[in-house]
Tab-separated table of C-alpha atoms in Angstrom:
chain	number	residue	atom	x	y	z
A	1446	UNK	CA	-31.494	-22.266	8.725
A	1447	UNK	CA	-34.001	-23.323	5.888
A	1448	UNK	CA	-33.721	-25.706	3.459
A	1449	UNK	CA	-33.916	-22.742	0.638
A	1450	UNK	CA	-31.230	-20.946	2.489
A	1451	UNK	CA	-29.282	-23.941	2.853
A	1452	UNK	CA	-29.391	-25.162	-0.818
A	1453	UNK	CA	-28.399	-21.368	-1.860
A	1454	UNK	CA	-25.444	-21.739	-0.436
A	1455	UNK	CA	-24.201	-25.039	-1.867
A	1456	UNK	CA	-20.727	-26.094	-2.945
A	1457	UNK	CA	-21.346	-26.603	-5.939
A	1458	UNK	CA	-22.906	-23.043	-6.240
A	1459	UNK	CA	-19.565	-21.114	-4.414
A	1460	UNK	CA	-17.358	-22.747	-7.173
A	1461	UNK	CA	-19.866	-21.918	-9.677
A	1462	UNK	CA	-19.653	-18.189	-8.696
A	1463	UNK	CA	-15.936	-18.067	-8.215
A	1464	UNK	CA	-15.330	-19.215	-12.064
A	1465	UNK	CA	-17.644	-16.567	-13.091
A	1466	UNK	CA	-15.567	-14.240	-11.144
A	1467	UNK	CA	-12.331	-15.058	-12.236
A	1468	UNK	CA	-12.160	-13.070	-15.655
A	1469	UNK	CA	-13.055	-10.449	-13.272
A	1470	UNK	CA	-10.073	-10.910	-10.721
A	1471	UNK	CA	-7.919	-11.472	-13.492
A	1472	UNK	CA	-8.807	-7.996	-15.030
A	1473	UNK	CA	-8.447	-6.539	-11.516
A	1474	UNK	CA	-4.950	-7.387	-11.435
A	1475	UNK	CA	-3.909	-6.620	-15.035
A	1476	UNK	CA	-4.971	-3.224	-13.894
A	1477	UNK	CA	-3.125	-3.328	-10.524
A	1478	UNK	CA	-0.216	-4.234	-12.493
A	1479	UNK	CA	-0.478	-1.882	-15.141
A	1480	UNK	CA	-0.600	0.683	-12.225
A	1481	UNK	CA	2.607	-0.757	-10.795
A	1482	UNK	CA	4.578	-0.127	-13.692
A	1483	UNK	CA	3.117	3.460	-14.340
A	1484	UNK	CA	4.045	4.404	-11.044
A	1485	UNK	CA	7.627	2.751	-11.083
A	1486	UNK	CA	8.493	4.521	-14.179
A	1487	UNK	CA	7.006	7.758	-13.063
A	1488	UNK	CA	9.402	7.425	-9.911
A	1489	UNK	CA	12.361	5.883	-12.128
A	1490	UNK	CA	12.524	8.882	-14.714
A	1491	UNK	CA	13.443	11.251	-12.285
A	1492	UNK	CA	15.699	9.694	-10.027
A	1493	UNK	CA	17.472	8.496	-13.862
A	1494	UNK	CA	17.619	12.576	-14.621
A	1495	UNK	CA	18.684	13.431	-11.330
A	1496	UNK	CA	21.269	11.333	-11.565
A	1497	UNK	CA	22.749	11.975	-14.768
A	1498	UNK	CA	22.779	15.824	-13.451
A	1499	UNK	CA	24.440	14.341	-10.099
A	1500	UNK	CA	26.664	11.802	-11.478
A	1501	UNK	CA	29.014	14.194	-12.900
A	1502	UNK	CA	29.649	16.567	-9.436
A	1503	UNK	CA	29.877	13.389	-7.651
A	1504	UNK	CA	32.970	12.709	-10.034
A	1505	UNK	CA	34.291	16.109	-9.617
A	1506	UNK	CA	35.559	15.795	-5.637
A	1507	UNK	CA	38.030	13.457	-4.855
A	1508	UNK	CA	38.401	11.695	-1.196
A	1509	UNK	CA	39.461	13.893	0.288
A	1510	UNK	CA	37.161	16.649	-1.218
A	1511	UNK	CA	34.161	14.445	-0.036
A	1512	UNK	CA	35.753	14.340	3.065
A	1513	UNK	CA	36.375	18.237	3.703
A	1514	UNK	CA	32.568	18.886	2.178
A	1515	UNK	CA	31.530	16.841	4.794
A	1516	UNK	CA	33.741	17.932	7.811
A	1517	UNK	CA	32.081	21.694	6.283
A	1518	UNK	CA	28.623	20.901	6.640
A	1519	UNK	CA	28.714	19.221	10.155
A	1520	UNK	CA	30.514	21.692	11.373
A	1521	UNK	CA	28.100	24.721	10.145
A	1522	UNK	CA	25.517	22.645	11.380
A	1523	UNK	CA	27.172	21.748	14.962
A	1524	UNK	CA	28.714	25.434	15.276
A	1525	UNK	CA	25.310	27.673	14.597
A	1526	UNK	CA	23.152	24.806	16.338
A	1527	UNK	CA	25.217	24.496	19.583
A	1528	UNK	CA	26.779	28.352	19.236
A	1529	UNK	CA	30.432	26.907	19.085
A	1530	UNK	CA	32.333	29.818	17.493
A	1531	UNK	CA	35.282	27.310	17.373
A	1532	UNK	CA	33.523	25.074	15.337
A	1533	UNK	CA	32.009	28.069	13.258
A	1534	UNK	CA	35.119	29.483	12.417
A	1535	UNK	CA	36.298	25.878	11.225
A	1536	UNK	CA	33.571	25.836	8.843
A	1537	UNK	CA	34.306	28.907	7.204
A	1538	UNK	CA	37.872	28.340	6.867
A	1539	UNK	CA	36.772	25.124	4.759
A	1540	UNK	CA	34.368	26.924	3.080
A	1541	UNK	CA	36.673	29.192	1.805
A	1542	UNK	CA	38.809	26.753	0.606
A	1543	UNK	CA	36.135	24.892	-1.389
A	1544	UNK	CA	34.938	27.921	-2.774
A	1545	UNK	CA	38.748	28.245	-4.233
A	1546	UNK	CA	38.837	25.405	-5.118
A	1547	UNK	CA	35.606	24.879	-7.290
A	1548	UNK	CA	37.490	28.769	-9.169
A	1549	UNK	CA	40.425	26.391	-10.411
A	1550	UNK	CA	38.059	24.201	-12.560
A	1551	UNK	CA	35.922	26.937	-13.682
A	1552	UNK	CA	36.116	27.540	-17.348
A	1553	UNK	CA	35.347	25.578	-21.244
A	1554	UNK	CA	37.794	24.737	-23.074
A	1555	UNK	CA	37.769	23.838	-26.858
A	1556	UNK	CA	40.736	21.301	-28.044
A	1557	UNK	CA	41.456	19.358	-31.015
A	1558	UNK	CA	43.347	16.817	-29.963
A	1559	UNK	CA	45.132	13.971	-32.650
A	1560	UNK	CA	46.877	11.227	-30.731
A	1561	UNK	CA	48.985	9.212	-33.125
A	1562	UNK	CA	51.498	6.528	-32.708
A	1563	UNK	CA	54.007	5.956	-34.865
A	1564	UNK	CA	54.025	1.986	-35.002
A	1565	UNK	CA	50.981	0.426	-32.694
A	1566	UNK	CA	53.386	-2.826	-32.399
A	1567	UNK	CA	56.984	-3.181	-30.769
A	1568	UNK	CA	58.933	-5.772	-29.744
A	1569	UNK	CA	59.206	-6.236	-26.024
A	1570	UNK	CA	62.380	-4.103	-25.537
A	1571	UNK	CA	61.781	-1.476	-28.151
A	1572	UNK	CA	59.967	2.006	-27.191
A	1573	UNK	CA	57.560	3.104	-28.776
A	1574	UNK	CA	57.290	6.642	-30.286
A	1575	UNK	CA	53.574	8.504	-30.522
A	1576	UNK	CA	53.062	12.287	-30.784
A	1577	UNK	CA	50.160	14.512	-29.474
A	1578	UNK	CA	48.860	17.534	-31.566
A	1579	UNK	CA	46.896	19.969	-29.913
A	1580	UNK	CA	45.129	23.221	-31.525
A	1581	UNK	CA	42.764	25.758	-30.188
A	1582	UNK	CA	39.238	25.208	-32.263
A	1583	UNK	CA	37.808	28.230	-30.587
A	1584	UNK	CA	37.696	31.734	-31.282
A	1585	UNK	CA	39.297	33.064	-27.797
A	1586	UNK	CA	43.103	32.137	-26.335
A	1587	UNK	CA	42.490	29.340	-23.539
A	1588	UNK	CA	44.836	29.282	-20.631
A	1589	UNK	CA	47.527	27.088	-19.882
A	1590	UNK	CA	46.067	23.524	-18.349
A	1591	UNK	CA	47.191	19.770	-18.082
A	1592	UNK	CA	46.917	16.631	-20.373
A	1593	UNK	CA	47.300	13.240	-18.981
A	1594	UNK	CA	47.644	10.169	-21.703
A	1595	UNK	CA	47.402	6.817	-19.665
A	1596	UNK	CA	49.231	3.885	-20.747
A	1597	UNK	CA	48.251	0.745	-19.470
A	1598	UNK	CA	47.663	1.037	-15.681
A	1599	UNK	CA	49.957	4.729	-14.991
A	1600	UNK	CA	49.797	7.945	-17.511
A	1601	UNK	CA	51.957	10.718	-18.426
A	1602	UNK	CA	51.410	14.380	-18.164
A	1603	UNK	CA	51.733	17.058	-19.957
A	1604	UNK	CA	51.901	21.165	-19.764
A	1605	UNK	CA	49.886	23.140	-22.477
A	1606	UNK	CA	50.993	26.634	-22.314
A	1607	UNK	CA	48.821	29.325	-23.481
A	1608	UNK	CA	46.911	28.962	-27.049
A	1609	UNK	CA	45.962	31.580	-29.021
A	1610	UNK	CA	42.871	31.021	-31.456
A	1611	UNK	CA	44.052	28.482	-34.081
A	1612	UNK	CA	47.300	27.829	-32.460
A	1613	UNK	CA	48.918	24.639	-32.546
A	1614	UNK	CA	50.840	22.865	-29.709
A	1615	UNK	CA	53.104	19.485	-30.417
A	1616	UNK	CA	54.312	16.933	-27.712
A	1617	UNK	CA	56.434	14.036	-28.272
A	1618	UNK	CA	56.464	10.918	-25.783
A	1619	UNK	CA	57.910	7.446	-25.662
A	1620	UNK	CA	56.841	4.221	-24.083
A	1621	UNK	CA	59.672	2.083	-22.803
A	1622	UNK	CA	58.366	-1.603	-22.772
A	1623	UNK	CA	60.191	-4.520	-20.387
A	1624	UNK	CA	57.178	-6.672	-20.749
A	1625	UNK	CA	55.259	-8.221	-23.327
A	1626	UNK	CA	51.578	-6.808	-23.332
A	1627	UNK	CA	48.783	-4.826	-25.102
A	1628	UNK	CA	48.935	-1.820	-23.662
A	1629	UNK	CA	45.938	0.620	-23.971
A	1630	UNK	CA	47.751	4.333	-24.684
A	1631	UNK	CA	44.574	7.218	-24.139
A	1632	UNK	CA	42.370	8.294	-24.694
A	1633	UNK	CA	44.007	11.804	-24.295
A	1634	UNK	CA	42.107	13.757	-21.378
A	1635	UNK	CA	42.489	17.773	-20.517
A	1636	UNK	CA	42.252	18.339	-17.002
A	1637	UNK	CA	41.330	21.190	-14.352
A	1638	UNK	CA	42.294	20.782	-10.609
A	1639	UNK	CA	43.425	22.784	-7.472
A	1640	UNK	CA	46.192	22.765	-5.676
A	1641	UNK	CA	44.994	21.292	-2.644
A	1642	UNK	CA	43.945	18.243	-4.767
A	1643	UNK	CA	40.443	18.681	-3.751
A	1644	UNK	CA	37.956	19.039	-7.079
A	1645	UNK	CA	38.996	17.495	-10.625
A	1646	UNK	CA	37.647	17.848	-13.950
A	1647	UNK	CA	38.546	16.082	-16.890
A	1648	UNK	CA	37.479	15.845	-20.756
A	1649	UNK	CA	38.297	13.261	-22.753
A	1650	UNK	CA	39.462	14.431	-26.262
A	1651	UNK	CA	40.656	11.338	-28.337
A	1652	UNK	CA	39.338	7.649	-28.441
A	1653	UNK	CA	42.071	4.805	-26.839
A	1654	UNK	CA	44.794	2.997	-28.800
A	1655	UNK	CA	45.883	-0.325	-28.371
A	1656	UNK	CA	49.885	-0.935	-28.510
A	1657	UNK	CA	50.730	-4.553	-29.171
A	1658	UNK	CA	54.231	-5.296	-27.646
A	1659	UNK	CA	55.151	-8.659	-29.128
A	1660	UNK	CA	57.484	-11.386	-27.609
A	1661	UNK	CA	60.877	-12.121	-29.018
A	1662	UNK	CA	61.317	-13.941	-31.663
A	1663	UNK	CA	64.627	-15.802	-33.778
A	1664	UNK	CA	64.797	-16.779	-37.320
A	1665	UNK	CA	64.442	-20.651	-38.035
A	1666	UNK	CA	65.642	-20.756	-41.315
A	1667	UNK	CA	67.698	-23.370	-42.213
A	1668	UNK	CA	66.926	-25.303	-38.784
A	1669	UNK	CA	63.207	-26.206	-39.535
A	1670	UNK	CA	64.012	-29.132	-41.593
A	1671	UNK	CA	64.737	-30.983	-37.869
A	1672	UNK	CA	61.200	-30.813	-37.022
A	1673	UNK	CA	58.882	-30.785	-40.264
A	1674	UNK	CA	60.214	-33.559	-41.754
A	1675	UNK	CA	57.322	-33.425	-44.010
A	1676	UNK	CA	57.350	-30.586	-45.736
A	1677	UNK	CA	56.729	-31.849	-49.268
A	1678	UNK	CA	53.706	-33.940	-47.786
A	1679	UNK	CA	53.512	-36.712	-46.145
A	1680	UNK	CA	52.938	-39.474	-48.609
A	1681	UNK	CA	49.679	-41.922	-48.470
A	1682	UNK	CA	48.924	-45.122	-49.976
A	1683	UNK	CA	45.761	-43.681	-51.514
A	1684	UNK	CA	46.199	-43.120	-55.393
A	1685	UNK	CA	45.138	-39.772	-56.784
A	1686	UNK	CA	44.480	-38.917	-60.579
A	1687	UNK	CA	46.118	-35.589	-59.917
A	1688	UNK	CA	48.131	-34.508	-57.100
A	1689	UNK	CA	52.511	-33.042	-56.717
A	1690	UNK	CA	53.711	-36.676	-55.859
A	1691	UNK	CA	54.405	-38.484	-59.140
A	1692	UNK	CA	53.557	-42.464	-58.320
A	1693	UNK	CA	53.604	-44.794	-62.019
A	1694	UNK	CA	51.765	-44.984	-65.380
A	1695	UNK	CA	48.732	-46.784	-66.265
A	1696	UNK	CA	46.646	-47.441	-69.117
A	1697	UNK	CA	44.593	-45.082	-69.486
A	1698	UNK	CA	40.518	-45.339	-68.586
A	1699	UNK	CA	37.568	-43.920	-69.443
A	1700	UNK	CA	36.844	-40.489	-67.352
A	1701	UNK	CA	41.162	-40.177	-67.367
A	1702	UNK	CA	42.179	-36.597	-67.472
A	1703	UNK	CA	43.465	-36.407	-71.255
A	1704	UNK	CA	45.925	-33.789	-70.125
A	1705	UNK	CA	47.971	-36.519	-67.666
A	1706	UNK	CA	48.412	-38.991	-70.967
A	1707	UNK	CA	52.200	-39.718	-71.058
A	1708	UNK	CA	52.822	-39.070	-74.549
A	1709	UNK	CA	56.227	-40.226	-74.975
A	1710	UNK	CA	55.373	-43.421	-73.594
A	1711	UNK	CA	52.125	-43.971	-75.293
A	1712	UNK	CA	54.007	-43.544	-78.413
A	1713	UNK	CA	56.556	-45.820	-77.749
A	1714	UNK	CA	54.048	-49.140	-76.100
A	1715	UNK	CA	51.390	-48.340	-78.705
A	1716	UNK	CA	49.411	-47.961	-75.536
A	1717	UNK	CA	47.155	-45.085	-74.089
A	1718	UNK	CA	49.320	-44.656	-71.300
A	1719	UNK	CA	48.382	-41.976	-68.240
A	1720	UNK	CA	50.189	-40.714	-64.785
A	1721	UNK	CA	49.326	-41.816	-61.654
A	1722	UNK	CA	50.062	-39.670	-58.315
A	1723	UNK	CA	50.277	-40.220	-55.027
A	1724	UNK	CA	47.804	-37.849	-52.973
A	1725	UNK	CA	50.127	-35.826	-50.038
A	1726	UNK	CA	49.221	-34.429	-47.032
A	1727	UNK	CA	50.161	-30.674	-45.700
A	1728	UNK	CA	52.023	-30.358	-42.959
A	1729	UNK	CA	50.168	-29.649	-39.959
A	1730	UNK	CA	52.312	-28.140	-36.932
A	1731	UNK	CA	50.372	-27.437	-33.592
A	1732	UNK	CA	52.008	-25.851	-30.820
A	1733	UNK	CA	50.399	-26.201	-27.190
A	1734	UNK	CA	51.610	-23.573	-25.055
A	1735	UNK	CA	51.023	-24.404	-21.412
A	1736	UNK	CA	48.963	-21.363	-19.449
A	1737	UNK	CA	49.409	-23.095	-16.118
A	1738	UNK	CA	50.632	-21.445	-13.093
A	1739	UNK	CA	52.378	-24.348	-11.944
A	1740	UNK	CA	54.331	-25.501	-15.159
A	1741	UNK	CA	56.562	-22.249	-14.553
A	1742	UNK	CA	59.161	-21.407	-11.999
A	1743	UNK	CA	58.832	-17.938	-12.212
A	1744	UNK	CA	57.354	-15.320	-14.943
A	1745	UNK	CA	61.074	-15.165	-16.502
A	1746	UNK	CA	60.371	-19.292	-18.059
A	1747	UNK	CA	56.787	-18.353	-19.099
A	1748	UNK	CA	58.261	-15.683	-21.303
A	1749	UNK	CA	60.728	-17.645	-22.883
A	1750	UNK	CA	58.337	-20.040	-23.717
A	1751	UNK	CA	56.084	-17.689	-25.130
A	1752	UNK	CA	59.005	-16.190	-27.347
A	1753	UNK	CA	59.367	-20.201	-28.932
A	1754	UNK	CA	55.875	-20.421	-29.219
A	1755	UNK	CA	56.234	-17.230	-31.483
A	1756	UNK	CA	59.335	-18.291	-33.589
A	1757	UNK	CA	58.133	-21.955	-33.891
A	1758	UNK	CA	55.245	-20.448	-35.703
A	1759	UNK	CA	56.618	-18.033	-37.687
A	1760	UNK	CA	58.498	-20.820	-39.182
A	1761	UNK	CA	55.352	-22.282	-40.232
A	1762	UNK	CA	53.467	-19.444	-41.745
A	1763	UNK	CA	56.466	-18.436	-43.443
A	1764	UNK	CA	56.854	-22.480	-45.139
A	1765	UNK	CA	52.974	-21.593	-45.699
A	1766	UNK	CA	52.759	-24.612	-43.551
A	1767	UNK	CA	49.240	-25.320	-41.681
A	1768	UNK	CA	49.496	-24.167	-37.959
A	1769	UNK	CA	47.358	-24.598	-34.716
A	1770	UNK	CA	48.327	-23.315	-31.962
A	1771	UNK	CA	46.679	-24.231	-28.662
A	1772	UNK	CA	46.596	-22.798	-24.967
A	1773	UNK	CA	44.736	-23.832	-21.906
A	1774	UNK	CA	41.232	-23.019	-22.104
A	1775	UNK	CA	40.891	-22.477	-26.099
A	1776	UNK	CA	43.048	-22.011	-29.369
A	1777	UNK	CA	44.728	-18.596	-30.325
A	1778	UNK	CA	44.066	-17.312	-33.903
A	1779	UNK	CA	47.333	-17.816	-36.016
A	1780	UNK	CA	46.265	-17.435	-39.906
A	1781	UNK	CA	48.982	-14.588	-40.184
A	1782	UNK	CA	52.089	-13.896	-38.435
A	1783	UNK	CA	50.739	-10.582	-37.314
A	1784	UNK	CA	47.873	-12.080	-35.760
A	1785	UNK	CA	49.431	-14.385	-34.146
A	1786	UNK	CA	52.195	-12.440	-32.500
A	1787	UNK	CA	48.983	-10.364	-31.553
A	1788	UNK	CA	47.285	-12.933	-29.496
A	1789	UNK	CA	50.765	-13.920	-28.124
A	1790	UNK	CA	51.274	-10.603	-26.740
A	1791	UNK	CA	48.220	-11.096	-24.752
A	1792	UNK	CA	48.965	-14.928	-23.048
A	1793	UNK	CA	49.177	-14.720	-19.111
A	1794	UNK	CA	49.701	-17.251	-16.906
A	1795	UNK	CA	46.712	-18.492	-14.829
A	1796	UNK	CA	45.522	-20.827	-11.847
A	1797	UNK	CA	44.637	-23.983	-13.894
A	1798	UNK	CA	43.498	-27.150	-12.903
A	1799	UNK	CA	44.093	-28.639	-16.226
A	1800	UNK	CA	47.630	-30.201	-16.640
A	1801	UNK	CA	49.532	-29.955	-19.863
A	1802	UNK	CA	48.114	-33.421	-19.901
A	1803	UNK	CA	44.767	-32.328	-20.500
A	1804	UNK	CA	46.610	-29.507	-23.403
A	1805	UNK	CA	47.614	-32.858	-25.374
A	1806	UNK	CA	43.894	-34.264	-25.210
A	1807	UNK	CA	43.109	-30.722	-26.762
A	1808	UNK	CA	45.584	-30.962	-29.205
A	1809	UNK	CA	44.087	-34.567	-29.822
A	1810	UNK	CA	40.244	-32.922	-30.579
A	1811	UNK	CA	41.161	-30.278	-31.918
A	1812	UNK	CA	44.323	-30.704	-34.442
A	1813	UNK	CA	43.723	-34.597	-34.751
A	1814	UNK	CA	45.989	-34.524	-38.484
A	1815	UNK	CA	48.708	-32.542	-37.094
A	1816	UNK	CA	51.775	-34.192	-38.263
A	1817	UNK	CA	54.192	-32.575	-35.389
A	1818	UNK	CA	53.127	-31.174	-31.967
A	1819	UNK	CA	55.556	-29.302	-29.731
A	1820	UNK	CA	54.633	-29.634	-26.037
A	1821	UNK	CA	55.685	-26.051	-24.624
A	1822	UNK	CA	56.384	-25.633	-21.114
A	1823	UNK	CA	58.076	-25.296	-17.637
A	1824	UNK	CA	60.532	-26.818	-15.981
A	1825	UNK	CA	58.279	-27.782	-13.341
A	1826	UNK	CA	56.571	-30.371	-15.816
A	1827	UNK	CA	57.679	-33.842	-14.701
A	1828	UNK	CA	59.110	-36.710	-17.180
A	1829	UNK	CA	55.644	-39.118	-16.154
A	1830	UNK	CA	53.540	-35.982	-17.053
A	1831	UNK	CA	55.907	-35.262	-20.403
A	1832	UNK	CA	55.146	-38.745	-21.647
A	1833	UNK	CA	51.491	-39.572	-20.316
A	1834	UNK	CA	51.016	-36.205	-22.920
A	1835	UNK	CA	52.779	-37.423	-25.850
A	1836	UNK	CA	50.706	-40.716	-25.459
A	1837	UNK	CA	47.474	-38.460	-25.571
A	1838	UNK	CA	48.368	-37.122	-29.390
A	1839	UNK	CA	47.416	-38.853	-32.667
A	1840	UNK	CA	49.357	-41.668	-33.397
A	1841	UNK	CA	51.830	-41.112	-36.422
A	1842	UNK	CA	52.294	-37.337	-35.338
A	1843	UNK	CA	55.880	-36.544	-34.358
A	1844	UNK	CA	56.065	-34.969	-30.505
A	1845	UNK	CA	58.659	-32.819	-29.214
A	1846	UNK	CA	58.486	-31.230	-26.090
A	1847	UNK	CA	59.876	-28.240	-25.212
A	1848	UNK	CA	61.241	-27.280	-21.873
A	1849	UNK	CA	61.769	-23.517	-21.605
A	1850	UNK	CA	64.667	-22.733	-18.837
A	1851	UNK	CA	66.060	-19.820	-18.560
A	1852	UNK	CA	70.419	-20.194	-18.104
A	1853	UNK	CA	69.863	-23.915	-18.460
A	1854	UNK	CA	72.326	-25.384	-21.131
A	1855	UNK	CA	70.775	-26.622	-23.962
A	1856	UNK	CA	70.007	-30.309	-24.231
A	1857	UNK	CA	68.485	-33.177	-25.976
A	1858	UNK	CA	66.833	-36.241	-24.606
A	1859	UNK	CA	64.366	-39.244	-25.276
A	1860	UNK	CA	61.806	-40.395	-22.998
A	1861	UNK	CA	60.718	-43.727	-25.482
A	1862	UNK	CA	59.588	-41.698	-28.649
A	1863	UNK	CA	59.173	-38.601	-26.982
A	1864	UNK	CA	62.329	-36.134	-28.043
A	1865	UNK	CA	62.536	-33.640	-24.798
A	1866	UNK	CA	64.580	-30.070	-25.882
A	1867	UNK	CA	65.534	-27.845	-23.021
A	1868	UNK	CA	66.639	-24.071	-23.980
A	1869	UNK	CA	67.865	-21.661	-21.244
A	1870	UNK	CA	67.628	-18.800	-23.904
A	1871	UNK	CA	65.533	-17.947	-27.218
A	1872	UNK	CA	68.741	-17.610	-28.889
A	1873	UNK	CA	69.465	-21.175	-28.475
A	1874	UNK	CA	66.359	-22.461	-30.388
A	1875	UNK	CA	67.750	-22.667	-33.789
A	1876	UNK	CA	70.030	-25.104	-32.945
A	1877	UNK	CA	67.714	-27.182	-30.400
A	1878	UNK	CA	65.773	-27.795	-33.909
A	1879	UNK	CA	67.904	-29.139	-35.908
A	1880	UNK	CA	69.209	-31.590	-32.909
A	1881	UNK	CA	65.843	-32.760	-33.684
A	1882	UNK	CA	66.506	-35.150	-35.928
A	1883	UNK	CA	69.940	-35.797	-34.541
């Protein structure tokens, strides 16, 4: 090779000509890409309309449908291919029956359908009372078909007979509730299906309600006094120009409020004489309700101790008293009684690997001027883990904690400060409070 040739093809050349080329390769695959995408979405838009238009047969057959469409086309396919007349004969038996079947959902139907309950929150116990209200909205009489309302996890069913054009049709139902939960009633759903359960279709009519069943819950009134000992405010040693707790008099300053002077005695020292208060502080109550799995016995404690979650606070909203109240994993909002009893009716117990331990250290961040706590829990809490919580909460805050037992006999006890309460029933609560202070 020559020198020429040689020198032509130099490093330093090669990397020269692959930077000019690079705006180039770049461009190159900008393009590539740009033909990548085109092509996706070119194949993506029909497979997107073809399955919109499939989605909704693919609904229609149930198991079993599926199943005899498929016994149907392998044996058509088995019987003419192989000239089994056994097989043959199988597949037109079927197809018989699915052609049937598809003439029992044939047909439009034009409902309008109100769904209305008649109080969207019960007390676990209580049924609840809704009505449906169906009338024909179309110009022709529809035939007689199905509705199905679910509550929860099951549904009911109901018969429409025959409507004539404008023709109204009323059903009344009730929800019998054993269990505290928000129960989802609807939405309301007309539906077509064979007899041989193997094709099913449904419309649905009304949007889905939600039904609040709330715990139990006793009046404290009269009994609260045991455990908000503060509920005037607790007093401070900070001085306040203006505040409910009436301290001394003073002489009176510049930048005094003129409407605190003290006439009578200003007239009678010769003296400008002016109140002074003492600033209070609101009761605080925060209840931490323990979650846990493993604080309970069985489901029966967890409800009770939901139920004097729920009639602890109350208490406080109805004193207008400041309230937090705590679970594992977060805080439940509790500005109004209705709200609260709300989020109550949605508590379950779960796997935690928090203790109530690490409840108290919540209680500690998060309600750090409560001036009482109520621990809320189990009887599988032990005494160690009642009192390593109560020595987790702000100092000065009054602790109780509350051991929720169903048929145990009501008791009080002290571990050091700690007052322990154990209920076997919600109806005993009232009088576990004011034993409080006893």
């Amino acid at each position: 090779m020559s020198t020429t040739e040689t020198a032509s093809w130099s490093p330093a050349k090669l990397l020269h000509g692959v930077a000019r080329s690079r705006p180039a390769i770049g461009t190159r695959l900008s393009q590539a890409t740009g033909a990548i995408k085109i092509a996706t979405g070119a194949i993506r838009r029909p497979f997107v309309v073809i399955v919109r238009v499939v989605a909704p047969f693919v609904r229609i057959a149930s198991g079993f449908g599926w199943a005899l469409i498929g016994l149907t086309v392998a044996a058509w396919a088995v019987g003419l291919t192989m000239g089994w007349v056994e097989l043959t004969v199988i597949a037109s038996v079927t197809t018989v029956t699915l052609a049937a079947a598809v003439l029992f959902i044939f047909g439009r139907s034009a409902y309008k359908i109100d769904l209305d309950l008649a109080n969207t929150r019960i007390v676990v116990g209580q049924r609840a009372v809704g009505r449906i209200e169906v009338r024909n909205a179309s110009t022709r009489s529809l035939l007689p078909a199905r509705l199905e309302l679910p509550v929860g996890s099951a549904f009911a069913a109901f018969r429409l007979p025959v409507l004539t054009p404008d023709a109204v049709h009323e059903d009344l139902f009730t929800i019998p509730t054993n269990r505290r939960a928000v129960l989802i009633v609807g939405p309301v759903r007309s539906v077509r299906d064979d007899p041989f359960g193997l094709l099913r279709r449904q419309v649905v009519w009304t949007e889905p309600a939600p039904l609040y069943v709330h715990p139990r819950t006793v009046n404290l009134d009269g009994s609260s006094s045991g455990f908000l000992r503060d509920i005037e405010g607790l007093p401070t040693k900070d001085l306040s120009p203006s505040d409910v707790s009436f301290h001394a008099l003073r002489e009176y300053a510049a930048g005094d409020d003129p409407r605190n002077i003290h006439w009578k005695t200003t007239a009678r020292t010769g003296k400008m004489m002016i109140r002074q208060f003492e600033e209070t502080r609101r009761s605080h109550l925060a209840l931490t309700l323990s979650t846990s799995l493993s604080d309970y016995l069985d489901p029966e404690e967890f409800e009770l101790a939901v139920a004097a979650c729920g009639s602890l606070g109350l208490q406080a909203l109805k004193e207008e008293k400041q309230l937090s109240v705590l679970v594992h994993g977060g805080s439940l909002h509790a500005g109004t009684s209705r709200r609260l009893l709300d989020e109550l009716s949605g508590v379950s117990r779960q796997e935690q690997r928090q203790s109530i331990i690490n409840l108290a250290m919540s209680a500690a961040r998060d309600a750090p001027d409560a001036s009482v706590v109520v621990l809320i829990f189990g009887s599988q809490v032990t005494a160690a883990e009642m009192r390593q919580s109560a020595n987790k909460l702000p100092l000065g805050a009054s602790v109780i904690a509350l051991v929720c037992h169903p048929g145990a006999s009501l008791s009080r006890k002290a571990i050091g400060d700690l007052v322990v309460l154990t209920i076997g029933s919600i109806d005993t609560l009232p009088l576990a409070m004011r034993r409080v202070a006893s």
